[in-house]
C-alpha positions as a printed Julia matrix, in Angstrom:
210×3 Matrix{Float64}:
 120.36  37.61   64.86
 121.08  41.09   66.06
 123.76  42.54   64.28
 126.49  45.67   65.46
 127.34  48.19   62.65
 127.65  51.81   61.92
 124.53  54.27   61.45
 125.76  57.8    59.17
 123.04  60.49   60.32
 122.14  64.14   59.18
 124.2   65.71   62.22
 121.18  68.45   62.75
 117.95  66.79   61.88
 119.05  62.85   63.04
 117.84  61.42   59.88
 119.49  58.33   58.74
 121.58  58.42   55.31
 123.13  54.96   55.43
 123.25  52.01   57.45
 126.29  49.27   57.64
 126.02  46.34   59.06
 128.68  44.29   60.04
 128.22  40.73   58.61
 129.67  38.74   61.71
 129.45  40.07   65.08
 132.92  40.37   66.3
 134.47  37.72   69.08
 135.61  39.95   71.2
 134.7   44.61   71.83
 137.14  46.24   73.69
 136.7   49.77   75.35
 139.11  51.97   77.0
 138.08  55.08   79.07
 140.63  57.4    80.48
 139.61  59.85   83.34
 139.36  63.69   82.47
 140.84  64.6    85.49
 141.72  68.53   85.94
 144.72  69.7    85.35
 146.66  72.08   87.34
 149.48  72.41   90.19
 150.4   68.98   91.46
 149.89  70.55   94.87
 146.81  72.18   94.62
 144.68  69.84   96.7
 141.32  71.14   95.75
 142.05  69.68   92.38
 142.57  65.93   93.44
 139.32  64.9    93.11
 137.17  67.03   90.07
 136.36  65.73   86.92
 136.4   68.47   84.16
 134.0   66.07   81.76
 132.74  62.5    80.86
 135.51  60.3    80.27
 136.99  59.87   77.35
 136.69  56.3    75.73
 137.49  54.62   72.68
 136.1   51.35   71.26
 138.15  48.35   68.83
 136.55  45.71   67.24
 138.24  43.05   64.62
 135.22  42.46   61.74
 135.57  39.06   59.77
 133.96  39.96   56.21
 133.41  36.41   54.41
 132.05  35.85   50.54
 132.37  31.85   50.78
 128.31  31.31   51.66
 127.83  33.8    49.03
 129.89  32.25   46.03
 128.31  29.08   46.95
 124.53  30.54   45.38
 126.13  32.44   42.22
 122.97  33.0    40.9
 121.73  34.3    43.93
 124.89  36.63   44.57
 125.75  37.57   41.19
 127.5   41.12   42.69
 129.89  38.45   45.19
 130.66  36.63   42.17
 131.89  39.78   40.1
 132.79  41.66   42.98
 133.71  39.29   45.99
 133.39  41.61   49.4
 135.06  44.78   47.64
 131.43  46.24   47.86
 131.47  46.0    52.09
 134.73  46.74   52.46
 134.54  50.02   50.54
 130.47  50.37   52.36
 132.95  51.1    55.26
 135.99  52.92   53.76
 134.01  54.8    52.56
 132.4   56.22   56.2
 136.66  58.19   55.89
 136.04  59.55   52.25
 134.67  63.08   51.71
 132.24  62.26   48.79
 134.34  62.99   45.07
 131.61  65.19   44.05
 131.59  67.6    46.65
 135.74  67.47   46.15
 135.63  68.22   42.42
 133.02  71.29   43.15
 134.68  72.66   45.61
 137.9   72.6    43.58
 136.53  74.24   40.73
 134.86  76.84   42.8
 138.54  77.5    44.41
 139.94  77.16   40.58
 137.59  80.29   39.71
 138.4   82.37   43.04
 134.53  82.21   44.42
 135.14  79.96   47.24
 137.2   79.98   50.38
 137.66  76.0    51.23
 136.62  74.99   54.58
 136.79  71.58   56.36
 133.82  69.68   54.81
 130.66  68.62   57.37
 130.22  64.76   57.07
 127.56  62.91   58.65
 127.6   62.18   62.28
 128.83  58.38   62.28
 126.82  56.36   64.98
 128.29  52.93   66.67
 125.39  50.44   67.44
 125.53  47.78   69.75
 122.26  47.06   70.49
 119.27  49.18   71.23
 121.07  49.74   74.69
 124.32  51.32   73.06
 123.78  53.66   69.86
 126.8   56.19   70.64
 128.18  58.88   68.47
 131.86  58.24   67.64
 134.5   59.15   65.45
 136.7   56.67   63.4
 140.56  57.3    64.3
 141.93  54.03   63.09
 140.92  51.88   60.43
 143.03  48.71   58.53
 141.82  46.18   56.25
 144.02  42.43   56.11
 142.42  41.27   52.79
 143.21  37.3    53.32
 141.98  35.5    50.37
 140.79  36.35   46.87
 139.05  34.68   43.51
 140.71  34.22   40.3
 140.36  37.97   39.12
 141.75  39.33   42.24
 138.62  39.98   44.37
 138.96  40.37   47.88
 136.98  37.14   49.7
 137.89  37.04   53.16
 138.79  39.77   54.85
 139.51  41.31   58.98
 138.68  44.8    59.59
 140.04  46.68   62.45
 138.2   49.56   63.77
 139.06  51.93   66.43
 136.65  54.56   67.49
 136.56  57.26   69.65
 133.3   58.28   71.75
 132.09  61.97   71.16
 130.84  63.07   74.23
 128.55  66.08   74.9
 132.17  67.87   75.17
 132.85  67.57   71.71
 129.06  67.93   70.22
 127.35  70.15   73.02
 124.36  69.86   74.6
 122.07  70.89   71.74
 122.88  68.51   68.85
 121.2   65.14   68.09
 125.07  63.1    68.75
 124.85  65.23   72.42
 121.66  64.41   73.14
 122.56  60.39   72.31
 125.67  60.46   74.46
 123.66  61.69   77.34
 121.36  58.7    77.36
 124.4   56.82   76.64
 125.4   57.75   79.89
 122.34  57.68   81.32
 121.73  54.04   80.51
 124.83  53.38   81.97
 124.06  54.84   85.53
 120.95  52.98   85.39
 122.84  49.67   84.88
 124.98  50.43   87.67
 122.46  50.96   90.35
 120.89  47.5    89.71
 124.32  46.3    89.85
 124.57  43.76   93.0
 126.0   45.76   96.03
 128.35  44.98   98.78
 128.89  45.48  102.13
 132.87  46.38  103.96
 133.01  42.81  104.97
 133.1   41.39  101.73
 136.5   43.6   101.52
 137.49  42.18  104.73
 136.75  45.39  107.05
 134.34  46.42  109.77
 135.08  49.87  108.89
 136.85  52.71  107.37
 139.94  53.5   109.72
């Protein structure tokens, strides 16, 4: 079984750093993509029909995260048995966290006066969907319903809602490993379409355009 998750990669050099994998494939993916159209004077007509970029489209998924097969083999899943799923759940939360280390440095650094704080560079977060959709994206929304737990308060079941959004070649540029995968993103895509089955005006009930 093929399973989605979320790839972290070195944003320059494209080498993977971590790899999570969701343990259930979700039920249902749902993607929304709202046109870039340009914007200008509602009566300029030469605007009506440009596109200023790729759309932009973001992704939500519900993941079920389950420790009852595990707790079953105790000896097998010692870490489920102290742990429960705490260790995938945080796997994920912590794709949002700047690591501590970096945070404590950086604050000492600013504590002595030798360092002017900047927006930390994470790792460029990858969604994969099968070897047909590995698309850069950036995590917007995340919540965690923690539904059951063990007798010391471990999380056991668990639904994870994710909402991504798509970075597109107009967020990365051209000339960056997440550009470069959003372009045969795309690319895959027009493929797809053209072996899509095609139809003729009668099937929409005309013999023509008027």
């Amino acid at each position: 079984l093929i399973r989605g998750g979320i790839v972290l990669v070195d944003p320059d050099t494209g080498k993977v750093q971590r790899v999570v994998a969701l343990q259930y494939n979700p039920d249902t993916l749902t993607r929304t993509l709202q046109a870039q159209t340009v914007a200008g004077d509602a009566h300029d007509r030469s605007l009506a029909l440009r596109l200023k970029g790729p759309p932009i489209e973001t992704i939500r998924l519900d993941a079920e995260i389950d420790a009852t097969d595990l707790l079953e083999l105790p000896d097998r899943n010692q870490e489920a048995t102290r742990s429960g799923i705490a260790p995938q759940l945080a796997a994920l939360e912590t794709i949002l966290y700047p690591p501590s280390g970096r945070l404590v440095s950086n604050n000492s650094l600013q504590g002595s006066g030798t360092l002017e704080i900047t927006p930390l560079v994470e790792p460029l977060s990858l969604f994969v969907w099968s070897s047909k959709r590995v698309v850069p994206v950036r995590i917007t929304d995340f919540s965690i319903t923690e539904e059951a737990f063990d007798p010391a308060l471990n999380p056991i079941r668990a639904r994870v809602s994710l909402t991504m959004r798509v970075l597109s070649t107009d967020d990365l540029g051209f000339d960056t490993k997440g550009g470069s995968l959003y372009v045969i993103y795309q690319q895959t895509k027009e493929r797809l379409a053209q072996t899509a089955p095609g139809a003729g005006l009668p099937a929409l009930g005309l013999t023509g355009i008027p």
